[in-house]
Amino acid sequence: MFEKKTLNDFDFSNKRVLVRVDFNVPLDGGRVTDDTRIRAALPTLEYLLDQGASLVLCSHLGRPKGVDPQFSLRPVAEYLDTLISAPVSFAEDCIGPVAEAAAASLQPGQVLVLENTRFHGGEKKNDSEIARQLASLADVFVNDAFGTAHRAHASNVGVADYLPAIAGFLLEKEIKYLGQAIADPKRPFVAILGGAKVSDKIGVIRNLLTKADSILIGGGMANTFFKAEGYPMGDSLVEEGALEMARELLDQAGDKLRLPVDMVIADAFDAEAASKTLGVGPVPDGWRILDVGPDTIKGYGKVVANAGTVVWNGPMGVFEFPKFAQGTFALAKAVAQSNALTIIGGGDSVAAINQSGLSGQVTHVSTGGGASLQMLEGDELPGLAALNDK
Ligand code: AMP
């Protein structure tokens, strides 16, 4: 099923290994506020160190426009130093003389973290010169950055032109769980899709209509379907440009696509707004839908309880406001309690499952929202395609 070379297919002893990790973590004043992605890379890093390799780690962080100290990976390198068994040093550039000297002085068992790859504009353009220079720092390339696998950039795709290119444990695990769930799911296969915009997930809905047994819709994206059904939506988030598409999907999907049956509406987009719970219908002017209601959760909970496989991407409401987080947290609980194979597909649903303290009770929490969505759309991931076949 997994057709790419993996860590077990290569002898890493005394090799310098360029590892593309996904250290794109949230920082607050230079402090790592969520280390999930750093911890997720540790099995690959510790394995390579055990094999007698030295490691050159590269990653992007955020969306800097050129060099910007706010997006430096230095705090992440310092944080990694507290988690990993080996000493960690930092190079202030990912290519060029600074990086070359730091990489050349590495001994087996040592780790070097390179500065943000996106400080060079060519990274996102998959510039071959940046790729070549990154590759020149090592003998072999390992890609463990699932969160970036849907992008074709120099540090995850370009480098594979210059070095043996192998999948790390995290990339392998992510692809196996999600790939298996889509290709050969234990049925019933239930997909739960929420979040702000339906336009981001049209490709996913289309593909899953051919694969899943039920698709449960929630979050702001449901509003566009309600409007397509003819209900005025007040001040709710609605994508006018996606109404036609929503109508087509509803016609095509039949009972496979389920929409919320009740809604929590608010008189302002505000954590303290006044709220009411109503059956789905017209939303008064000045009001907007911010969460699904209890009957929706009861109904969705039953579907989830009887599922064989559940994949969840996107919150049921504006869960950043505690008052409007109940739908999302109640669904998180239902997913955690289900005996199904349960996969949380990245992004805000991961934040929701973590905040509810239930992430230990799901089968797999993905580190990549965009990459999992691309897999759910049925599209190839360039970061995976670039690696060497077994
Ligand atoms: P996405 O990035 O598409 O997964 O969307 C996540 C965002 O959708 C979160 O920040 C939620 O606050 C937002 N969201 C969920 N439900 C609603 C809603 N009913 N109205 C507005 N925003 C929503």
JSON list of N, CA and C in Angstrom, two decimals, residues 110-163:
[
{"chain": "A", "resi": 110, "resn": "GLN", "atom": "N", "xyz": [24.63, 14.51, 16.19]},
{"chain": "A", "resi": 110, "resn": "GLN", "atom": "CA", "xyz": [24.34, 15.93, 16.44]},
{"chain": "A", "resi": 110, "resn": "GLN", "atom": "C", "xyz": [23.24, 16.42, 15.49]},
{"chain": "A", "resi": 111, "resn": "VAL", "atom": "N", "xyz": [22.58, 17.49, 15.93]},
{"chain": "A", "resi": 111, "resn": "VAL", "atom": "CA", "xyz": [21.44, 18.03, 15.17]},
{"chain": "A", "resi": 111, "resn": "VAL", "atom": "C", "xyz": [21.66, 19.51, 14.89]},
{"chain": "A", "resi": 112, "resn": "LEU", "atom": "N", "xyz": [21.40, 19.89, 13.66]},
{"chain": "A", "resi": 112, "resn": "LEU", "atom": "CA", "xyz": [21.46, 21.30, 13.27]},
{"chain": "A", "resi": 112, "resn": "LEU", "atom": "C", "xyz": [20.08, 21.70, 12.74]},
{"chain": "A", "resi": 113, "resn": "VAL", "atom": "N", "xyz": [19.53, 22.81, 13.25]},
{"chain": "A", "resi": 113, "resn": "VAL", "atom": "CA", "xyz": [18.28, 23.33, 12.70]},
{"chain": "A", "resi": 113, "resn": "VAL", "atom": "C", "xyz": [18.63, 24.54, 11.84]},
{"chain": "A", "resi": 114, "resn": "LEU", "atom": "N", "xyz": [18.14, 24.54, 10.61]},
{"chain": "A", "resi": 114, "resn": "LEU", "atom": "CA", "xyz": [18.39, 25.66, 9.69]},
{"chain": "A", "resi": 114, "resn": "LEU", "atom": "C", "xyz": [17.30, 26.73, 9.86]},
{"chain": "A", "resi": 115, "resn": "GLU", "atom": "N", "xyz": [17.64, 27.94, 9.53]},
{"chain": "A", "resi": 115, "resn": "GLU", "atom": "CA", "xyz": [16.67, 29.05, 9.58]},
{"chain": "A", "resi": 115, "resn": "GLU", "atom": "C", "xyz": [15.55, 28.81, 8.55]},
{"chain": "A", "resi": 116, "resn": "ASN", "atom": "N", "xyz": [14.42, 29.45, 8.80]},
{"chain": "A", "resi": 116, "resn": "ASN", "atom": "CA", "xyz": [13.20, 29.38, 8.00]},
{"chain": "A", "resi": 116, "resn": "ASN", "atom": "C", "xyz": [13.47, 29.35, 6.48]},
{"chain": "A", "resi": 117, "resn": "THR", "atom": "N", "xyz": [13.05, 28.29, 5.83]},
{"chain": "A", "resi": 117, "resn": "THR", "atom": "CA", "xyz": [13.28, 28.16, 4.38]},
{"chain": "A", "resi": 117, "resn": "THR", "atom": "C", "xyz": [12.56, 29.28, 3.60]},
{"chain": "A", "resi": 118, "resn": "ARG", "atom": "N", "xyz": [11.48, 29.81, 4.16]},
{"chain": "A", "resi": 118, "resn": "ARG", "atom": "CA", "xyz": [10.72, 30.84, 3.44]},
{"chain": "A", "resi": 118, "resn": "ARG", "atom": "C", "xyz": [11.35, 32.23, 3.54]},
{"chain": "A", "resi": 119, "resn": "PHE", "atom": "N", "xyz": [12.51, 32.34, 4.21]},
{"chain": "A", "resi": 119, "resn": "PHE", "atom": "CA", "xyz": [13.23, 33.61, 4.15]},
{"chain": "A", "resi": 119, "resn": "PHE", "atom": "C", "xyz": [13.81, 33.80, 2.74]},
{"chain": "A", "resi": 120, "resn": "HIS", "atom": "N", "xyz": [13.81, 32.74, 1.94]},
{"chain": "A", "resi": 120, "resn": "HIS", "atom": "CA", "xyz": [14.21, 32.84, 0.53]},
{"chain": "A", "resi": 120, "resn": "HIS", "atom": "C", "xyz": [12.94, 32.69, -0.32]},
{"chain": "A", "resi": 121, "resn": "GLY", "atom": "N", "xyz": [12.68, 33.70, -1.14]},
{"chain": "A", "resi": 121, "resn": "GLY", "atom": "CA", "xyz": [11.46, 33.70, -1.94]},
{"chain": "A", "resi": 121, "resn": "GLY", "atom": "C", "xyz": [11.36, 32.48, -2.87]},
{"chain": "A", "resi": 122, "resn": "GLY", "atom": "N", "xyz": [12.50, 31.95, -3.28]},
{"chain": "A", "resi": 122, "resn": "GLY", "atom": "CA", "xyz": [12.50, 30.82, -4.21]},
{"chain": "A", "resi": 122, "resn": "GLY", "atom": "C", "xyz": [11.99, 29.52, -3.63]},
{"chain": "A", "resi": 123, "resn": "GLU", "atom": "N", "xyz": [11.92, 29.44, -2.30]},
{"chain": "A", "resi": 123, "resn": "GLU", "atom": "CA", "xyz": [11.43, 28.21, -1.65]},
{"chain": "A", "resi": 123, "resn": "GLU", "atom": "C", "xyz": [10.05, 27.83, -2.19]},
{"chain": "A", "resi": 124, "resn": "LYS", "atom": "N", "xyz": [9.13, 28.81, -2.17]},
{"chain": "A", "resi": 124, "resn": "LYS", "atom": "CA", "xyz": [7.76, 28.51, -2.57]},
{"chain": "A", "resi": 124, "resn": "LYS", "atom": "C", "xyz": [7.62, 28.34, -4.07]},
{"chain": "A", "resi": 125, "resn": "LYS", "atom": "N", "xyz": [8.65, 28.81, -4.83]},
{"chain": "A", "resi": 125, "resn": "LYS", "atom": "CA", "xyz": [8.59, 28.65, -6.29]},
{"chain": "A", "resi": 125, "resn": "LYS", "atom": "C", "xyz": [9.29, 27.36, -6.70]},
{"chain": "A", "resi": 126, "resn": "ASN", "atom": "N", "xyz": [9.68, 26.56, -5.72]},
{"chain": "A", "resi": 126, "resn": "ASN", "atom": "CA", "xyz": [10.44, 25.33, -6.00]},
{"chain": "A", "resi": 126, "resn": "ASN", "atom": "C", "xyz": [11.66, 25.64, -6.86]},
{"chain": "A", "resi": 127, "resn": "ASP", "atom": "N", "xyz": [12.37, 26.68, -6.50]},
{"chain": "A", "resi": 127, "resn": "ASP", "atom": "CA", "xyz": [13.55, 27.14, -7.24]},
{"chain": "A", "resi": 127, "resn": "ASP", "atom": "C", "xyz": [14.65, 26.07, -7.17]},
{"chain": "A", "resi": 128, "resn": "SER", "atom": "N", "xyz": [15.17, 25.71, -8.33]},
{"chain": "A", "resi": 128, "resn": "SER", "atom": "CA", "xyz": [16.09, 24.57, -8.36]},
{"chain": "A", "resi": 128, "resn": "SER", "atom": "C", "xyz": [17.44, 24.92, -7.73]},
{"chain": "A", "resi": 129, "resn": "GLU", "atom": "N", "xyz": [17.82, 26.19, -7.75]},
{"chain": "A", "resi": 129, "resn": "GLU", "atom": "CA", "xyz": [19.10, 26.57, -7.14]},
{"chain": "A", "resi": 129, "resn": "GLU", "atom": "C", "xyz": [19.02, 26.46, -5.61]},
{"chain": "A", "resi": 130, "resn": "ILE", "atom": "N", "xyz": [17.90, 26.86, -5.04]},
{"chain": "A", "resi": 130, "resn": "ILE", "atom": "CA", "xyz": [17.72, 26.70, -3.59]},
{"chain": "A", "resi": 130, "resn": "ILE", "atom": "C", "xyz": [17.70, 25.22, -3.24]},
{"chain": "A", "resi": 131, "resn": "ALA", "atom": "N", "xyz": [17.00, 24.45, -4.04]},
{"chain": "A", "resi": 131, "resn": "ALA", "atom": "CA", "xyz": [16.93, 23.00, -3.80]},
{"chain": "A", "resi": 131, "resn": "ALA", "atom": "C", "xyz": [18.32, 22.38, -3.85]},
{"chain": "A", "resi": 132, "resn": "ARG", "atom": "N", "xyz": [19.10, 22.79, -4.85]},
{"chain": "A", "resi": 132, "resn": "ARG", "atom": "CA", "xyz": [20.44, 22.23, -5.02]},
{"chain": "A", "resi": 132, "resn": "ARG", "atom": "C", "xyz": [21.33, 22.58, -3.82]},
{"chain": "A", "resi": 133, "resn": "GLN", "atom": "N", "xyz": [21.22, 23.83, -3.39]},
{"chain": "A", "resi": 133, "resn": "GLN", "atom": "CA", "xyz": [22.06, 24.25, -2.25]},
{"chain": "A", "resi": 133, "resn": "GLN", "atom": "C", "xyz": [21.66, 23.55, -0.95]},
{"chain": "A", "resi": 134, "resn": "LEU", "atom": "N", "xyz": [20.36, 23.38, -0.75]},
{"chain": "A", "resi": 134, "resn": "LEU", "atom": "CA", "xyz": [19.91, 22.65, 0.44]},
{"chain": "A", "resi": 134, "resn": "LEU", "atom": "C", "xyz": [20.42, 21.21, 0.39]},
{"chain": "A", "resi": 135, "resn": "ALA", "atom": "N", "xyz": [20.29, 20.61, -0.79]},
{"chain": "A", "resi": 135, "resn": "ALA", "atom": "CA", "xyz": [20.70, 19.21, -0.96]},
{"chain": "A", "resi": 135, "resn": "ALA", "atom": "C", "xyz": [22.20, 19.06, -0.73]},
{"chain": "A", "resi": 136, "resn": "SER", "atom": "N", "xyz": [22.97, 20.10, -1.05]},
{"chain": "A", "resi": 136, "resn": "SER", "atom": "CA", "xyz": [24.43, 20.00, -0.93]},
{"chain": "A", "resi": 136, "resn": "SER", "atom": "C", "xyz": [24.86, 19.89, 0.54]},
{"chain": "A", "resi": 137, "resn": "LEU", "atom": "N", "xyz": [23.93, 20.13, 1.47]},
{"chain": "A", "resi": 137, "resn": "LEU", "atom": "CA", "xyz": [24.27, 20.07, 2.89]},
{"chain": "A", "resi": 137, "resn": "LEU", "atom": "C", "xyz": [24.28, 18.64, 3.43]},
{"chain": "A", "resi": 138, "resn": "ALA", "atom": "N", "xyz": [23.82, 17.67, 2.62]},
{"chain": "A", "resi": 138, "resn": "ALA", "atom": "CA", "xyz": [23.64, 16.32, 3.18]},
{"chain": "A", "resi": 138, "resn": "ALA", "atom": "C", "xyz": [23.88, 15.23, 2.14]},
{"chain": "A", "resi": 139, "resn": "ASP", "atom": "N", "xyz": [23.85, 13.96, 2.63]},
{"chain": "A", "resi": 139, "resn": "ASP", "atom": "CA", "xyz": [24.05, 12.80, 1.74]},
{"chain": "A", "resi": 139, "resn": "ASP", "atom": "C", "xyz": [22.72, 12.19, 1.30]},
{"chain": "A", "resi": 140, "resn": "VAL", "atom": "N", "xyz": [21.68, 12.45, 2.08]},
{"chain": "A", "resi": 140, "resn": "VAL", "atom": "CA", "xyz": [20.39, 11.80, 1.81]},
{"chain": "A", "resi": 140, "resn": "VAL", "atom": "C", "xyz": [19.29, 12.71, 2.36]},
{"chain": "A", "resi": 141, "resn": "PHE", "atom": "N", "xyz": [18.11, 12.62, 1.75]},
{"chain": "A", "resi": 141, "resn": "PHE", "atom": "CA", "xyz": [16.98, 13.47, 2.14]},
{"chain": "A", "resi": 141, "resn": "PHE", "atom": "C", "xyz": [15.85, 12.62, 2.71]},
{"chain": "A", "resi": 142, "resn": "VAL", "atom": "N", "xyz": [15.33, 13.05, 3.85]},
{"chain": "A", "resi": 142, "resn": "VAL", "atom": "CA", "xyz": [14.14, 12.40, 4.43]},
{"chain": "A", "resi": 142, "resn": "VAL", "atom": "C", "xyz": [13.05, 13.44, 4.54]},
{"chain": "A", "resi": 143, "resn": "ASN", "atom": "N", "xyz": [11.89, 13.14, 4.01]},
{"chain": "A", "resi": 143, "resn": "ASN", "atom": "CA", "xyz": [10.75, 14.06, 4.16]},
{"chain": "A", "resi": 143, "resn": "ASN", "atom": "C", "xyz": [9.81, 13.53, 5.22]},
{"chain": "A", "resi": 144, "resn": "ASP", "atom": "N", "xyz": [9.65, 14.30, 6.28]},
{"chain": "A", "resi": 144, "resn": "ASP", "atom": "CA", "xyz": [8.71, 13.91, 7.34]},
{"chain": "A", "resi": 144, "resn": "ASP", "atom": "C", "xyz": [7.66, 15.00, 7.56]},
{"chain": "A", "resi": 145, "resn": "ALA", "atom": "N", "xyz": [7.54, 15.91, 6.62]},
{"chain": "A", "resi": 145, "resn": "ALA", "atom": "CA", "xyz": [6.65, 17.07, 6.78]},
{"chain": "A", "resi": 145, "resn": "ALA", "atom": "C", "xyz": [5.33, 16.82, 6.06]},
{"chain": "A", "resi": 146, "resn": "PHE", "atom": "N", "xyz": [4.43, 16.08, 6.73]},
{"chain": "A", "resi": 146, "resn": "PHE", "atom": "CA", "xyz": [3.13, 15.83, 6.11]},
{"chain": "A", "resi": 146, "resn": "PHE", "atom": "C", "xyz": [2.37, 17.14, 5.91]},
{"chain": "A", "resi": 147, "resn": "GLY", "atom": "N", "xyz": [2.50, 18.06, 6.87]},
{"chain": "A", "resi": 147, "resn": "GLY", "atom": "CA", "xyz": [1.75, 19.32, 6.82]},
{"chain": "A", "resi": 147, "resn": "GLY", "atom": "C", "xyz": [2.04, 20.17, 5.59]},
{"chain": "A", "resi": 148, "resn": "THR", "atom": "N", "xyz": [3.16, 19.90, 4.91]},
{"chain": "A", "resi": 148, "resn": "THR", "atom": "CA", "xyz": [3.52, 20.67, 3.70]},
{"chain": "A", "resi": 148, "resn": "THR", "atom": "C", "xyz": [3.47, 19.79, 2.46]},
{"chain": "A", "resi": 149, "resn": "ALA", "atom": "N", "xyz": [3.04, 18.55, 2.61]},
{"chain": "A", "resi": 149, "resn": "ALA", "atom": "CA", "xyz": [3.14, 17.60, 1.49]},
{"chain": "A", "resi": 149, "resn": "ALA", "atom": "C", "xyz": [2.25, 17.96, 0.30]},
{"chain": "A", "resi": 150, "resn": "HIS", "atom": "N", "xyz": [1.26, 18.86, 0.53]},
{"chain": "A", "resi": 150, "resn": "HIS", "atom": "CA", "xyz": [0.39, 19.27, -0.58]},
{"chain": "A", "resi": 150, "resn": "HIS", "atom": "C", "xyz": [0.99, 20.42, -1.37]},
{"chain": "A", "resi": 151, "resn": "ARG", "atom": "N", "xyz": [2.19, 20.87, -0.97]},
{"chain": "A", "resi": 151, "resn": "ARG", "atom": "CA", "xyz": [2.87, 21.96, -1.69]},
{"chain": "A", "resi": 151, "resn": "ARG", "atom": "C", "xyz": [4.09, 21.41, -2.39]},
{"chain": "A", "resi": 152, "resn": "ALA", "atom": "N", "xyz": [4.40, 21.95, -3.58]},
{"chain": "A", "resi": 152, "resn": "ALA", "atom": "CA", "xyz": [5.64, 21.57, -4.28]},
{"chain": "A", "resi": 152, "resn": "ALA", "atom": "C", "xyz": [6.63, 22.70, -4.09]},
{"chain": "A", "resi": 153, "resn": "HIS", "atom": "N", "xyz": [7.40, 22.65, -3.02]},
{"chain": "A", "resi": 153, "resn": "HIS", "atom": "CA", "xyz": [8.37, 23.68, -2.72]},
{"chain": "A", "resi": 153, "resn": "HIS", "atom": "C", "xyz": [9.79, 23.10, -2.82]},
{"chain": "A", "resi": 154, "resn": "ALA", "atom": "N", "xyz": [10.79, 24.01, -2.77]},
{"chain": "A", "resi": 154, "resn": "ALA", "atom": "CA", "xyz": [12.17, 23.56, -2.95]},
{"chain": "A", "resi": 154, "resn": "ALA", "atom": "C", "xyz": [12.60, 22.60, -1.85]},
{"chain": "A", "resi": 155, "resn": "SER", "atom": "N", "xyz": [12.16, 22.87, -0.60]},
{"chain": "A", "resi": 155, "resn": "SER", "atom": "CA", "xyz": [12.67, 22.08, 0.53]},
{"chain": "A", "resi": 155, "resn": "SER", "atom": "C", "xyz": [11.96, 20.75, 0.71]},
{"chain": "A", "resi": 156, "resn": "ASN", "atom": "N", "xyz": [10.88, 20.51, 0.00]},
{"chain": "A", "resi": 156, "resn": "ASN", "atom": "CA", "xyz": [10.26, 19.18, 0.15]},
{"chain": "A", "resi": 156, "resn": "ASN", "atom": "C", "xyz": [10.15, 18.43, -1.18]},
{"chain": "A", "resi": 157, "resn": "VAL", "atom": "N", "xyz": [10.17, 19.14, -2.30]},
{"chain": "A", "resi": 157, "resn": "VAL", "atom": "CA", "xyz": [10.05, 18.48, -3.61]},
{"chain": "A", "resi": 157, "resn": "VAL", "atom": "C", "xyz": [11.34, 18.67, -4.42]},
{"chain": "A", "resi": 158, "resn": "GLY", "atom": "N", "xyz": [11.82, 19.92, -4.55]},
{"chain": "A", "resi": 158, "resn": "GLY", "atom": "CA", "xyz": [13.01, 20.21, -5.35]},
{"chain": "A", "resi": 158, "resn": "GLY", "atom": "C", "xyz": [14.23, 19.40, -4.92]},
{"chain": "A", "resi": 159, "resn": "VAL", "atom": "N", "xyz": [14.46, 19.31, -3.60]},
{"chain": "A", "resi": 159, "resn": "VAL", "atom": "CA", "xyz": [15.66, 18.61, -3.10]},
{"chain": "A", "resi": 159, "resn": "VAL", "atom": "C", "xyz": [15.71, 17.16, -3.56]},
{"chain": "A", "resi": 160, "resn": "ALA", "atom": "N", "xyz": [14.55, 16.57, -3.79]},
{"chain": "A", "resi": 160, "resn": "ALA", "atom": "CA", "xyz": [14.51, 15.14, -4.15]},
{"chain": "A", "resi": 160, "resn": "ALA", "atom": "C", "xyz": [15.14, 14.88, -5.52]},
{"chain": "A", "resi": 161, "resn": "ASP", "atom": "N", "xyz": [15.39, 15.96, -6.30]},
{"chain": "A", "resi": 161, "resn": "ASP", "atom": "CA", "xyz": [16.09, 15.79, -7.58]},
{"chain": "A", "resi": 161, "resn": "ASP", "atom": "C", "xyz": [17.58, 15.56, -7.38]},
{"chain": "A", "resi": 162, "resn": "TYR", "atom": "N", "xyz": [18.09, 15.88, -6.20]},
{"chain": "A", "resi": 162, "resn": "TYR", "atom": "CA", "xyz": [19.54, 15.86, -6.01]},
{"chain": "A", "resi": 162, "resn": "TYR", "atom": "C", "xyz": [20.03, 14.81, -5.02]},
{"chain": "A", "resi": 163, "resn": "LEU", "atom": "N", "xyz": [19.13, 14.17, -4.29]},
{"chain": "A", "resi": 163, "resn": "LEU", "atom": "CA", "xyz": [19.54, 13.22, -3.24]},
{"chain": "A", "resi": 163, "resn": "LEU", "atom": "C", "xyz": [18.61, 12.02, -3.24]}
]
